[in-house]
PDB file of C-alpha atoms in Angstrom:
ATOM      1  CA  UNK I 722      16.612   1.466  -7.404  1.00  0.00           C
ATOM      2  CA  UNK I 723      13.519  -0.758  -6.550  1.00  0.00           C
ATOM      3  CA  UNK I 724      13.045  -3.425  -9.049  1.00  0.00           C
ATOM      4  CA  UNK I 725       9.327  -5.097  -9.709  1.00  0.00           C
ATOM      5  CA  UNK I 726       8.935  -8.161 -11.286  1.00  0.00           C
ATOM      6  CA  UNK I 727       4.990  -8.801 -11.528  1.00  0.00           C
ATOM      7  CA  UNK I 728       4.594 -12.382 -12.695  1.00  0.00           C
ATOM      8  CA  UNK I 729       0.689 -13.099 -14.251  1.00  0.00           C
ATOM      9  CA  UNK I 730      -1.136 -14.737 -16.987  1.00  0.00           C
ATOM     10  CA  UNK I 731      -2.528 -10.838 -18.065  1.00  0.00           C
ATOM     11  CA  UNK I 732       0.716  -9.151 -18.747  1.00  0.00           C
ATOM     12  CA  UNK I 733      -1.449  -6.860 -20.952  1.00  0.00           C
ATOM     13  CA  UNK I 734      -3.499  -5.823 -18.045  1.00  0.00           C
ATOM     14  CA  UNK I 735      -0.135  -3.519 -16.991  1.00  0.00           C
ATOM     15  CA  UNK I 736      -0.209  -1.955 -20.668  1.00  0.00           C
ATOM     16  CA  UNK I 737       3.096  -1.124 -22.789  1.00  0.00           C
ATOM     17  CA  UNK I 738       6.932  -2.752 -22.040  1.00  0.00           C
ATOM     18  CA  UNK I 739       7.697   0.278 -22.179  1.00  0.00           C
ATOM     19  CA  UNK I 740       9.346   1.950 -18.924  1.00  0.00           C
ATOM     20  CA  UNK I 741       6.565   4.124 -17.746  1.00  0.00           C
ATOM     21  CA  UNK I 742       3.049   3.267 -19.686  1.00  0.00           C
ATOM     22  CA  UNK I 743       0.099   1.744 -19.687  1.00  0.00           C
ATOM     23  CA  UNK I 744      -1.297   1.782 -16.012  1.00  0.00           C
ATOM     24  CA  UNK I 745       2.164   2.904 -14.617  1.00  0.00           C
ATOM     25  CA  UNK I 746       2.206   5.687 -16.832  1.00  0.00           C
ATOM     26  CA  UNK I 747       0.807   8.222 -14.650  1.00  0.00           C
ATOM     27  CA  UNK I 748       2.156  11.043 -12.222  1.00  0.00           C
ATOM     28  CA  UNK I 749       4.381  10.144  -9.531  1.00  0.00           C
ATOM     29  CA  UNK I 750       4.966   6.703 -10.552  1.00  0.00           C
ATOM     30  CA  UNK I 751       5.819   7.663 -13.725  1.00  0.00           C
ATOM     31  CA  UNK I 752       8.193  10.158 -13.045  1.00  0.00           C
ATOM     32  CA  UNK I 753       9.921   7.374 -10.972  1.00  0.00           C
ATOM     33  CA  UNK I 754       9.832   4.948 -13.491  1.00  0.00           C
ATOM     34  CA  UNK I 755      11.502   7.194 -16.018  1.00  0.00           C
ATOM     35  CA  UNK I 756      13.744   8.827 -13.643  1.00  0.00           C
ATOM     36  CA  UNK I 757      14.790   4.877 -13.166  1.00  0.00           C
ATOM     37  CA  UNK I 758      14.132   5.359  -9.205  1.00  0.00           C
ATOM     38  CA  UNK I 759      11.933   2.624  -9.732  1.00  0.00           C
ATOM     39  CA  UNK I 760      11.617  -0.273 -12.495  1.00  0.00           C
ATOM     40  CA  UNK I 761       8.627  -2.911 -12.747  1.00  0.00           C
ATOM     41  CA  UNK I 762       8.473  -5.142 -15.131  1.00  0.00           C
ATOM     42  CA  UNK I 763       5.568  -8.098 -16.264  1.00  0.00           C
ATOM     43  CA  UNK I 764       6.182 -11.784 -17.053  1.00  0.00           C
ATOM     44  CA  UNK I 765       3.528 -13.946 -18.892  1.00  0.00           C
ATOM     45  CA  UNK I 766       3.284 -17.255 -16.451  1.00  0.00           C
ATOM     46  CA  UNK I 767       2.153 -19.349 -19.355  1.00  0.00           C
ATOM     47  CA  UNK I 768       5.834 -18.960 -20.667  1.00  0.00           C
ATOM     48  CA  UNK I 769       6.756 -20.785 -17.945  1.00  0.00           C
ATOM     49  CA  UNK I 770       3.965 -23.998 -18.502  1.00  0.00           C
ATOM     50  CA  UNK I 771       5.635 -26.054 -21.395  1.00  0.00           C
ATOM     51  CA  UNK I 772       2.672 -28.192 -22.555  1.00  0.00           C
ATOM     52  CA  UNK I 773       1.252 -27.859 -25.641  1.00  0.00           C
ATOM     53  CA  UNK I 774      -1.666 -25.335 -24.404  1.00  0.00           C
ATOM     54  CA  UNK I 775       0.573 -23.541 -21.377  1.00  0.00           C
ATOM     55  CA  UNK I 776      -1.654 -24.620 -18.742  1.00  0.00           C
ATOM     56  CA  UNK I 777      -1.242 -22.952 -15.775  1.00  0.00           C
ATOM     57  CA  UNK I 778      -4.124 -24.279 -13.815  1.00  0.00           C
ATOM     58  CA  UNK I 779      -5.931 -27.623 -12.865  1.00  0.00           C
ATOM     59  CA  UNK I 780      -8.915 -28.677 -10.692  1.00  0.00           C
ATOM     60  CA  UNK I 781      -7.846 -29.261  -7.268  1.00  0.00           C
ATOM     61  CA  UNK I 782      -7.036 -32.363  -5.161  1.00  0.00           C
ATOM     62  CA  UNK I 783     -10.276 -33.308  -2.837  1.00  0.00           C
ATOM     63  CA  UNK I 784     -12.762 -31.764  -5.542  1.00  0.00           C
ATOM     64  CA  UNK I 785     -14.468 -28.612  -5.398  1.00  0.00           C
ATOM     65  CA  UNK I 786     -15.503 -25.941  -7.496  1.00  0.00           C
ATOM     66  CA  UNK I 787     -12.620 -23.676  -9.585  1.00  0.00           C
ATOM     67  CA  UNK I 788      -9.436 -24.242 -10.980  1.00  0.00           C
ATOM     68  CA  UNK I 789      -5.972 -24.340  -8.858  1.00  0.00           C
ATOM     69  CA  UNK I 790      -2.722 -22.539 -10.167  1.00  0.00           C
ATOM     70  CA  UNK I 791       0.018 -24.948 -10.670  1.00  0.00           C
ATOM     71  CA  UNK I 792       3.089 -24.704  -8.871  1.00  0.00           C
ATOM     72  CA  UNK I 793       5.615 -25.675 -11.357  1.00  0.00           C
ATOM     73  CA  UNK I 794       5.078 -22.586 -13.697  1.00  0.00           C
ATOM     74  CA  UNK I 795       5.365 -20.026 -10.584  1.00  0.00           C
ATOM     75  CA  UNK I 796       8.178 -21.992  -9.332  1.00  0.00           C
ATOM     76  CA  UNK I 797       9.884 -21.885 -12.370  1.00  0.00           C
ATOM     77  CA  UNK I 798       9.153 -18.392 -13.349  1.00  0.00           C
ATOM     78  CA  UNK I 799      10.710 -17.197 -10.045  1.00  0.00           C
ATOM     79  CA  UNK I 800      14.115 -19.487 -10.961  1.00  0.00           C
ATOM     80  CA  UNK I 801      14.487 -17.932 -13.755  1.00  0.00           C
ATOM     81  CA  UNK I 802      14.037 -14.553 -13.115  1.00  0.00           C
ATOM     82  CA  UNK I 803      17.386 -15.631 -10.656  1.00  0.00           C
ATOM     83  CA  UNK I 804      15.961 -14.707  -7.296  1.00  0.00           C
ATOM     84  CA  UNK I 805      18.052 -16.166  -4.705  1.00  0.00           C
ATOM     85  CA  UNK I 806      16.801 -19.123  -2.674  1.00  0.00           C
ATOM     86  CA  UNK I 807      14.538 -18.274   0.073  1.00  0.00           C
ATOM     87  CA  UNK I 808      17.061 -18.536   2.866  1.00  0.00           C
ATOM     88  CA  UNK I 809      19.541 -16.011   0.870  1.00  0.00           C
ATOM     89  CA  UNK I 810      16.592 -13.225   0.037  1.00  0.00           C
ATOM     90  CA  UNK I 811      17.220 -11.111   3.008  1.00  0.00           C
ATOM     91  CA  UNK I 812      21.027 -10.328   2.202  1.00  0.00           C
ATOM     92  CA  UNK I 813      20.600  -9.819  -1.080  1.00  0.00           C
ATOM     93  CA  UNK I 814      17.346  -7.545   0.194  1.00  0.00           C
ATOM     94  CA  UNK I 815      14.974  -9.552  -2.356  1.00  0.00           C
ATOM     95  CA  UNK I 816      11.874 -10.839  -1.388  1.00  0.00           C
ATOM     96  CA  UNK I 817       8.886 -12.728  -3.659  1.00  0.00           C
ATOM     97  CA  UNK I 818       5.458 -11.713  -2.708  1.00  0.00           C
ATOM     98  CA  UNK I 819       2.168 -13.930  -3.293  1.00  0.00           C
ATOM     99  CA  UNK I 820      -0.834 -12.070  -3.818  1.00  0.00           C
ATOM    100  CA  UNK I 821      -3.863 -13.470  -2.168  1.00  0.00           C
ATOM    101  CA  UNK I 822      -7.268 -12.728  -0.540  1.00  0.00           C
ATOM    102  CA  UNK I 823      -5.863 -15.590   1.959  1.00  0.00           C
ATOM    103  CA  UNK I 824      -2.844 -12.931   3.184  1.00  0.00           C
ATOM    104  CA  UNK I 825      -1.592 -10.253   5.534  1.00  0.00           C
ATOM    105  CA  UNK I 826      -3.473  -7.428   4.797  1.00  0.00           C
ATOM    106  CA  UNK I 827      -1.127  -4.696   2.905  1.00  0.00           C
ATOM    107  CA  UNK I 828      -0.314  -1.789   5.468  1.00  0.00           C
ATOM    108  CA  UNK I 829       1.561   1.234   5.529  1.00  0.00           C
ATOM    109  CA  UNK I 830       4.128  -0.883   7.472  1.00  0.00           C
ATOM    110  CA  UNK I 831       4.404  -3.239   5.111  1.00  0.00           C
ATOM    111  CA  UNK I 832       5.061  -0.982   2.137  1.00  0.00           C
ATOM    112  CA  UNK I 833       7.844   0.661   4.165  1.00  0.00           C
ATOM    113  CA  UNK I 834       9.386  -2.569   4.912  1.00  0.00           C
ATOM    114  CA  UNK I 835       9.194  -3.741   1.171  1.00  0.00           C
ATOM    115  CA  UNK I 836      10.185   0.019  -0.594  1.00  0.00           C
ATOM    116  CA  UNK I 837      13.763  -1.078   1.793  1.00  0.00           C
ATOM    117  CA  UNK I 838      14.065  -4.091  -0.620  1.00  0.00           C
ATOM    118  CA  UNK I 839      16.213  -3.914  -4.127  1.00  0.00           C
ATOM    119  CA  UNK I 840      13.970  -6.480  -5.830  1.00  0.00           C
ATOM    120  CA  UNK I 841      10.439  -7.416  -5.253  1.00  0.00           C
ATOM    121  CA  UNK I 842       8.662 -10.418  -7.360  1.00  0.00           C
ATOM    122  CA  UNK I 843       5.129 -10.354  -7.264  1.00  0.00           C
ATOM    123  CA  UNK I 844       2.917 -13.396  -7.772  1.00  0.00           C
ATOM    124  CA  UNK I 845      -0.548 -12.774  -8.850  1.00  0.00           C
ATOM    125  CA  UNK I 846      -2.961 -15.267  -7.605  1.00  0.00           C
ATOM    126  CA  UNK I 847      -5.774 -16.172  -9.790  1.00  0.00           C
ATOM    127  CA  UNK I 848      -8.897 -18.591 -10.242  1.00  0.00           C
ATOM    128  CA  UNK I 849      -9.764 -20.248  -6.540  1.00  0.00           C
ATOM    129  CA  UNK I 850      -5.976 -20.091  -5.448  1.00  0.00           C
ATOM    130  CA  UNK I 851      -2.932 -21.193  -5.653  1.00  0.00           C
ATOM    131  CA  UNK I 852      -0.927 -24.636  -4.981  1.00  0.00           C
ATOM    132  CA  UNK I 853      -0.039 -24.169  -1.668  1.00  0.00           C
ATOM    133  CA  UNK I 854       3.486 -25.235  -2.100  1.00  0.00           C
ATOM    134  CA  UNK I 855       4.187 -21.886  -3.479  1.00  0.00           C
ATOM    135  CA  UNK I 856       3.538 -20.949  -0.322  1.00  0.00           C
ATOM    136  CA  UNK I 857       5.464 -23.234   0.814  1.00  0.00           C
ATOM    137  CA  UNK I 858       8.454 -23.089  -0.805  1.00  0.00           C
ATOM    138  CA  UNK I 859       8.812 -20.218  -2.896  1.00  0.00           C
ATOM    139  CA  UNK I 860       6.763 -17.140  -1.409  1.00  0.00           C
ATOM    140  CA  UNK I 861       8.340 -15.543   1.268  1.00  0.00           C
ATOM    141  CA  UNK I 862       4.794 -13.919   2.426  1.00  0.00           C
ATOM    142  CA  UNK I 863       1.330 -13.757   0.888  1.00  0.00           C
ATOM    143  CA  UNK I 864      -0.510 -10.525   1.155  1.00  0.00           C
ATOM    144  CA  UNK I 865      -3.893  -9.536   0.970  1.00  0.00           C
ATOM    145  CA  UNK I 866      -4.749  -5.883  -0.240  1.00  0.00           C
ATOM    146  CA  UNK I 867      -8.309  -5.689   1.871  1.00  0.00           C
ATOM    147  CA  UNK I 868     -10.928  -7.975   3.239  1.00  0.00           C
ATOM    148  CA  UNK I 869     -12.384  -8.819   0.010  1.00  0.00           C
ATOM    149  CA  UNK I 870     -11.789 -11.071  -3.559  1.00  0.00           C
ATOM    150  CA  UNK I 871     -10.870  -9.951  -6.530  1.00  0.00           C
ATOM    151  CA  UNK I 872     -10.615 -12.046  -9.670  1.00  0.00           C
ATOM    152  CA  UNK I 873      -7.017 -11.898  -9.748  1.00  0.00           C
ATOM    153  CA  UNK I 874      -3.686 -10.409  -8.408  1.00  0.00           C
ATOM    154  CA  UNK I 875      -2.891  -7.653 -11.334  1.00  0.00           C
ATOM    155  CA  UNK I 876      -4.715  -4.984  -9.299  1.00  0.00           C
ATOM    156  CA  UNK I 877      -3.388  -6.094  -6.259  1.00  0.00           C
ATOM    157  CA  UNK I 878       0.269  -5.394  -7.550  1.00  0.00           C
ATOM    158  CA  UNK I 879      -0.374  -2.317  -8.920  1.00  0.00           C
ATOM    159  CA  UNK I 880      -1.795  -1.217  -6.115  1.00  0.00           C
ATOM    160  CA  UNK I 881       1.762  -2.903  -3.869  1.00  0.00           C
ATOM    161  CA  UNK I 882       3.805  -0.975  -6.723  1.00  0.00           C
ATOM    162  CA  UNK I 883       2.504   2.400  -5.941  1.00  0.00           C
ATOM    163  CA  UNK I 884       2.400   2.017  -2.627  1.00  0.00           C
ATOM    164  CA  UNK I 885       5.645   0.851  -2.011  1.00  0.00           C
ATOM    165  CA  UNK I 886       7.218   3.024  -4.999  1.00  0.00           C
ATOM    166  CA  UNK I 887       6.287   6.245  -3.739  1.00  0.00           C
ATOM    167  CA  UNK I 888       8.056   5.490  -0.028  1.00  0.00           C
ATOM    168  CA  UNK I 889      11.430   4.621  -2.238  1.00  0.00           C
ATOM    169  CA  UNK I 890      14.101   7.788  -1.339  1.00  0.00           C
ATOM    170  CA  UNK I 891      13.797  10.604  -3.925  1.00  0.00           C
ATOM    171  CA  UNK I 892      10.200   9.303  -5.583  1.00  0.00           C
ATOM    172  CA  UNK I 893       8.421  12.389  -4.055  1.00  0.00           C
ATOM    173  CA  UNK I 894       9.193  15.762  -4.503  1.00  0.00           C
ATOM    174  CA  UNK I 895       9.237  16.638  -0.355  1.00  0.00           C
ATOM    175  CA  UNK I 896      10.939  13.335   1.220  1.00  0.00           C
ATOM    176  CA  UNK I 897       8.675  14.677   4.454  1.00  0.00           C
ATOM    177  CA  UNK I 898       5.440  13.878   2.117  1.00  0.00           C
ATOM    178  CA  UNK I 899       5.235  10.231   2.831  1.00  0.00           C
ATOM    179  CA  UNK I 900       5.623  10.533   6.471  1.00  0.00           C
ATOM    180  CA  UNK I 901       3.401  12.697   7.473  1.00  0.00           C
ATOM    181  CA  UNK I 902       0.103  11.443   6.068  1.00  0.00           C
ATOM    182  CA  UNK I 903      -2.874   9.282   6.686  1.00  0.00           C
ATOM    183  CA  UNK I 904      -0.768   5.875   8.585  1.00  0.00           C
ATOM    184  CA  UNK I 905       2.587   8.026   9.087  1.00  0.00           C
ATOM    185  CA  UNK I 906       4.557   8.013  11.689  1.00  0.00           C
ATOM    186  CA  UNK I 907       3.720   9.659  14.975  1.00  0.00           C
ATOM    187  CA  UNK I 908       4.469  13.694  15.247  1.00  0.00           C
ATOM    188  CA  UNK I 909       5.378  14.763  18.762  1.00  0.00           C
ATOM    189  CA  UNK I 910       4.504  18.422  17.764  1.00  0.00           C
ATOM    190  CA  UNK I 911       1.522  18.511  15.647  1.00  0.00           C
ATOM    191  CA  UNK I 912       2.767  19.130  12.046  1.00  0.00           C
ATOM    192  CA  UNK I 913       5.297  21.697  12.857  1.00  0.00           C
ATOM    193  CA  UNK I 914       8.152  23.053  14.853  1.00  0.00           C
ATOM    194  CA  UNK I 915       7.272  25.429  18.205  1.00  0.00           C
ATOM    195  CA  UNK I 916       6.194  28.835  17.273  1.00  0.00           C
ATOM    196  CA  UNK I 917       6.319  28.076  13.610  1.00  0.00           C
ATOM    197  CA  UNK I 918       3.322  27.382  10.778  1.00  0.00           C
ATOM    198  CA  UNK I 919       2.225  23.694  10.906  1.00  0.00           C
ATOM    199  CA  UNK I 920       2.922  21.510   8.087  1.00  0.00           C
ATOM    200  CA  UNK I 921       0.199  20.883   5.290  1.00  0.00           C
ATOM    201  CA  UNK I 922      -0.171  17.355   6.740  1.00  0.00           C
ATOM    202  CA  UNK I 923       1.736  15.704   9.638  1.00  0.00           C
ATOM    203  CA  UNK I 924       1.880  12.422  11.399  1.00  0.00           C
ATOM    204  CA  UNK I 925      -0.860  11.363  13.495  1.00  0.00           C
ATOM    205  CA  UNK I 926       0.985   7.809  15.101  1.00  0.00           C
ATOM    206  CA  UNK I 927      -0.968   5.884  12.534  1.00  0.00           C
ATOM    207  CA  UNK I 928      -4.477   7.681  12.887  1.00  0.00           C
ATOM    208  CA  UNK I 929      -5.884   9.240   9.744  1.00  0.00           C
ATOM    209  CA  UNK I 930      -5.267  12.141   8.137  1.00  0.00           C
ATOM    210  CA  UNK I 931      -7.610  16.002   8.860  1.00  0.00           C
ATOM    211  CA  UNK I 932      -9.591  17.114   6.790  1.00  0.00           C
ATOM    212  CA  UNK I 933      -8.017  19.630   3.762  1.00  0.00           C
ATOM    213  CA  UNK I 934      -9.109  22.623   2.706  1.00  0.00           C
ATOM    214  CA  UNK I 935      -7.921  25.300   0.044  1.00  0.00           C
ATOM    215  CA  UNK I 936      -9.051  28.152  -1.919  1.00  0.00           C
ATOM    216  CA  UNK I 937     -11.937  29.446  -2.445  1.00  0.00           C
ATOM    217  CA  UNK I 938     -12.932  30.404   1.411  1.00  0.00           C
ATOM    218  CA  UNK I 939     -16.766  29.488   0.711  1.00  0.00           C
ATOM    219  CA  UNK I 940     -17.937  26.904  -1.796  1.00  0.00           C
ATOM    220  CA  UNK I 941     -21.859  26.331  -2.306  1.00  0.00           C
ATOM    221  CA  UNK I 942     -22.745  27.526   0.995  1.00  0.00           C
ATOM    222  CA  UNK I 943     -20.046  26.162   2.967  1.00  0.00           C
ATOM    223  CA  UNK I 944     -17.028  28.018   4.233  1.00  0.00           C
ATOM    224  CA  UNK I 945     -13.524  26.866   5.584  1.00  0.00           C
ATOM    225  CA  UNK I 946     -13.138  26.529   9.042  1.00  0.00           C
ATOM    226  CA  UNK I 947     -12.204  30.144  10.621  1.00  0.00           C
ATOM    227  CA  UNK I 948      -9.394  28.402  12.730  1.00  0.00           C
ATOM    228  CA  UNK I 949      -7.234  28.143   9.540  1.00  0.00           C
ATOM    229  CA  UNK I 950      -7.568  31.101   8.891  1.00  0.00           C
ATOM    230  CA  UNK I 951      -6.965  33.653  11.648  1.00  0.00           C
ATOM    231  CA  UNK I 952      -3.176  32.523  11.629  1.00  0.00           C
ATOM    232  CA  UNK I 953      -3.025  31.116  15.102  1.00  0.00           C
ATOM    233  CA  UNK I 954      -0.558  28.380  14.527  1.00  0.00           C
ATOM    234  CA  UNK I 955      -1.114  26.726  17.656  1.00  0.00           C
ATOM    235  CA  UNK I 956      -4.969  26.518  17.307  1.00  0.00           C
ATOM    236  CA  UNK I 957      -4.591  24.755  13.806  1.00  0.00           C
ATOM    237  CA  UNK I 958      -1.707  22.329  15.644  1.00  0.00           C
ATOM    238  CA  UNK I 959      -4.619  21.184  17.604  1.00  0.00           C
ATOM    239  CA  UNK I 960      -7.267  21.832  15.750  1.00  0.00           C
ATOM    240  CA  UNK I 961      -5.961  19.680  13.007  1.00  0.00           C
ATOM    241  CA  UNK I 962      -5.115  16.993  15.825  1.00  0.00           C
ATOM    242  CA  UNK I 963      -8.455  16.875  16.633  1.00  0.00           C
ATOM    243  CA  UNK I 964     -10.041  16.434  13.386  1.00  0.00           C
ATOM    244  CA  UNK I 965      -7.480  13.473  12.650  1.00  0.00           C
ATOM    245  CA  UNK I 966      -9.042  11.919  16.241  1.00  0.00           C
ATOM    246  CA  UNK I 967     -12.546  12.855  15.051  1.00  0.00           C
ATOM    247  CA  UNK I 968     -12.075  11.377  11.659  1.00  0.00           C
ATOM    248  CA  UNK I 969      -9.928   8.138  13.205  1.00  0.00           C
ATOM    249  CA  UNK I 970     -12.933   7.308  16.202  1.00  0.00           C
ATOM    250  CA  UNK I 971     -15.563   7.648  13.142  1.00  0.00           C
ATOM    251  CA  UNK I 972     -14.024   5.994   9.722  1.00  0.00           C
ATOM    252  CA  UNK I 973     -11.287   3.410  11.758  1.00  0.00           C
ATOM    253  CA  UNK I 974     -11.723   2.835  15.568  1.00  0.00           C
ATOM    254  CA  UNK I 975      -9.156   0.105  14.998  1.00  0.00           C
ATOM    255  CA  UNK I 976      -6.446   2.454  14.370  1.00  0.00           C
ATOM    256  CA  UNK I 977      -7.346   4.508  17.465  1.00  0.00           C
ATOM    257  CA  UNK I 978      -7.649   1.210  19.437  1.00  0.00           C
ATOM    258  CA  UNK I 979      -4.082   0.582  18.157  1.00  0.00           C
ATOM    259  CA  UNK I 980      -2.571   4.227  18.721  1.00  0.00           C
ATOM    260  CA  UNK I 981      -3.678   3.860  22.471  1.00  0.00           C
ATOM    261  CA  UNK I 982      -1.778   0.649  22.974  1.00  0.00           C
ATOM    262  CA  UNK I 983       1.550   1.700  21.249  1.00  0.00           C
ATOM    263  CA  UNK I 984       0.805   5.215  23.748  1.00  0.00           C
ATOM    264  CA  UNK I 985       0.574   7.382  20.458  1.00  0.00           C
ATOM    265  CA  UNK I 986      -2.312   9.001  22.517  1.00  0.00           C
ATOM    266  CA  UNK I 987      -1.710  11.928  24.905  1.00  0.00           C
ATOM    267  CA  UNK I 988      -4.201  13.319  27.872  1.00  0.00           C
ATOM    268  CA  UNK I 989      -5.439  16.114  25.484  1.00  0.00           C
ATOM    269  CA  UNK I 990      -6.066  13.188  22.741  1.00  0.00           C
ATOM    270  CA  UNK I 991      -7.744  10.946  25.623  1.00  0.00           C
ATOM    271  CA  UNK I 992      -9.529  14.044  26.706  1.00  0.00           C
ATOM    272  CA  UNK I 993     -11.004  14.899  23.673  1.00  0.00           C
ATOM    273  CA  UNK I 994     -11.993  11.541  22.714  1.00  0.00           C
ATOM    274  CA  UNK I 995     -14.294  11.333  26.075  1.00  0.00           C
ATOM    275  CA  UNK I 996     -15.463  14.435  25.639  1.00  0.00           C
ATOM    276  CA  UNK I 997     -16.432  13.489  21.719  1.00  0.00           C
ATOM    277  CA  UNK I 998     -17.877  10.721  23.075  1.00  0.00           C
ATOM    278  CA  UNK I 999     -20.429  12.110  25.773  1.00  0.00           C
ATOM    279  CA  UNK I1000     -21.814  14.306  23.101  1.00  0.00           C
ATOM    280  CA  UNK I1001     -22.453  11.691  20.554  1.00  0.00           C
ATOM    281  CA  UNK I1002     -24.183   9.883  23.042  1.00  0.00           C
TER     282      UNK I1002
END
């Protein structure tokens, strides 16, 4: 089981104590939650600040505009939720995660490194940041869900919750589902085995996923694409591997930039990329 412990000043934001409610209470996280595959669990900081008003926050050193979370409430809150010390996390497979615009941006990479963890504490940042000794001394990493601010961490860890959760052994129905997906791992065959019917999504090495299509055949105007339909396995192998290039050049060159340095690319990929190319141009 992967435990969650989502420390904030908005515990209410994450609805109900109970197991599987509020914004956890939905679908596949939910199942998981009640199935006890996964448990998360909120803790108000201000518990944790033991002045009269629970202040959590103060202006910061050097002026400025904002307020500054404290450190000795998140320091404290991670003590006594008994988290090991930092240098004793990794062998007991715990970790404590800051949330912050000011982190690694969240990747598929990183949710499969933390859904191998037992226990996961997340920190949600708030106001203009947080004391950098938390950093310091009690985060093991910050993270960053995208290349914007929000006004707080709480949607940051849901969003680290499900995506982490659903890559935790026996969350998903098909334990193939969260492999071979938008960011999965790479599929030497195309989404399915030689001579046999693809898969209904497959692993691109990292690219994003083709485009899906289902019943009915035409919709306002505009029908599927015959090649998934005349049951010519191999043509929707590449066809399919060609849409996920198409899609990857247009939405996230990055990732393609990235594919062709780890040599997730073959010839008929590089191919069909110059050839995409010359007639966009």
């Amino acid at each position: 089981m992967l435990h969650f412990d989502i420390v904030t000043i908005f515990p209410d934001f994450f609805g109900s104590s109970e197991p599987a409610a509020g914004i956890f209470g939905h679908g596949i996280l939910r199942r998981a939650l009640l199935a006890g595959l996964v448990r998360a669990e909120t803790h108000n900081l201000r518990d944790y600040a033991h002045d009269r008003h629970h202040t959590v926050d103060d202006r910061p050193f050097g002026g400025g505009e904002g307020m500054v979370l404290k450190p000795e409430p998140l320091a404290e809150a991670v003590d006594a939720l008994g988290v090991a010390p930092r240098e004793a996390r990794a062998a007991r497979r715990e970790s404590v995660v800051l949330l912050s615009a000011g982190g690694v941006r969240l990747d598929q990479g990183v949710a499969q490194e933390l859904a191998r963890l037992e226990r996961v504490v997340l920190l949600c940042g708030r106001y203009e940041g947080v004391d950098e000794r938390v950093v310091t001394l009690v985060a093991d990493r910050e993270l960053s869900v995208g290349d914007y601010v929000l006004s707080g961490g709480e949607l940051a860890a849901a969003i680290v919750v499900d995506a982490v959760a659903r890559l935790v052994p026996g969350v998903l129905g098909n334990a193939a589902s969260s492999r071979f997906e938008s960011f999965g791992a790479e599929d030497a065959l195309l989404g399915g085995a030689a001579g046999g019917p693809p898969r209904a999504t497959h692993g691109a090495g990292g690219l994003l996923d083709y485009p899906h299509y289902t019943r009915p055949a035409e919709f306002r105007g505009l029908a599927v694409p015959q090649v998934l339909t005349n049951g010519n396995h191999e043509e929707v192998r590449r066809w399919r591997r060609e849409e996920a290039l198409k899609r990857t050049a247009r939405n996230r060159p990055d990732l393609l930039a990235a594919a062709e340095q780890a040599g997730a690319l073959g010839s008929a990929d590089r191919e069909f990329l110059a050839r995409l190319g010359r007639e966009e141009s």
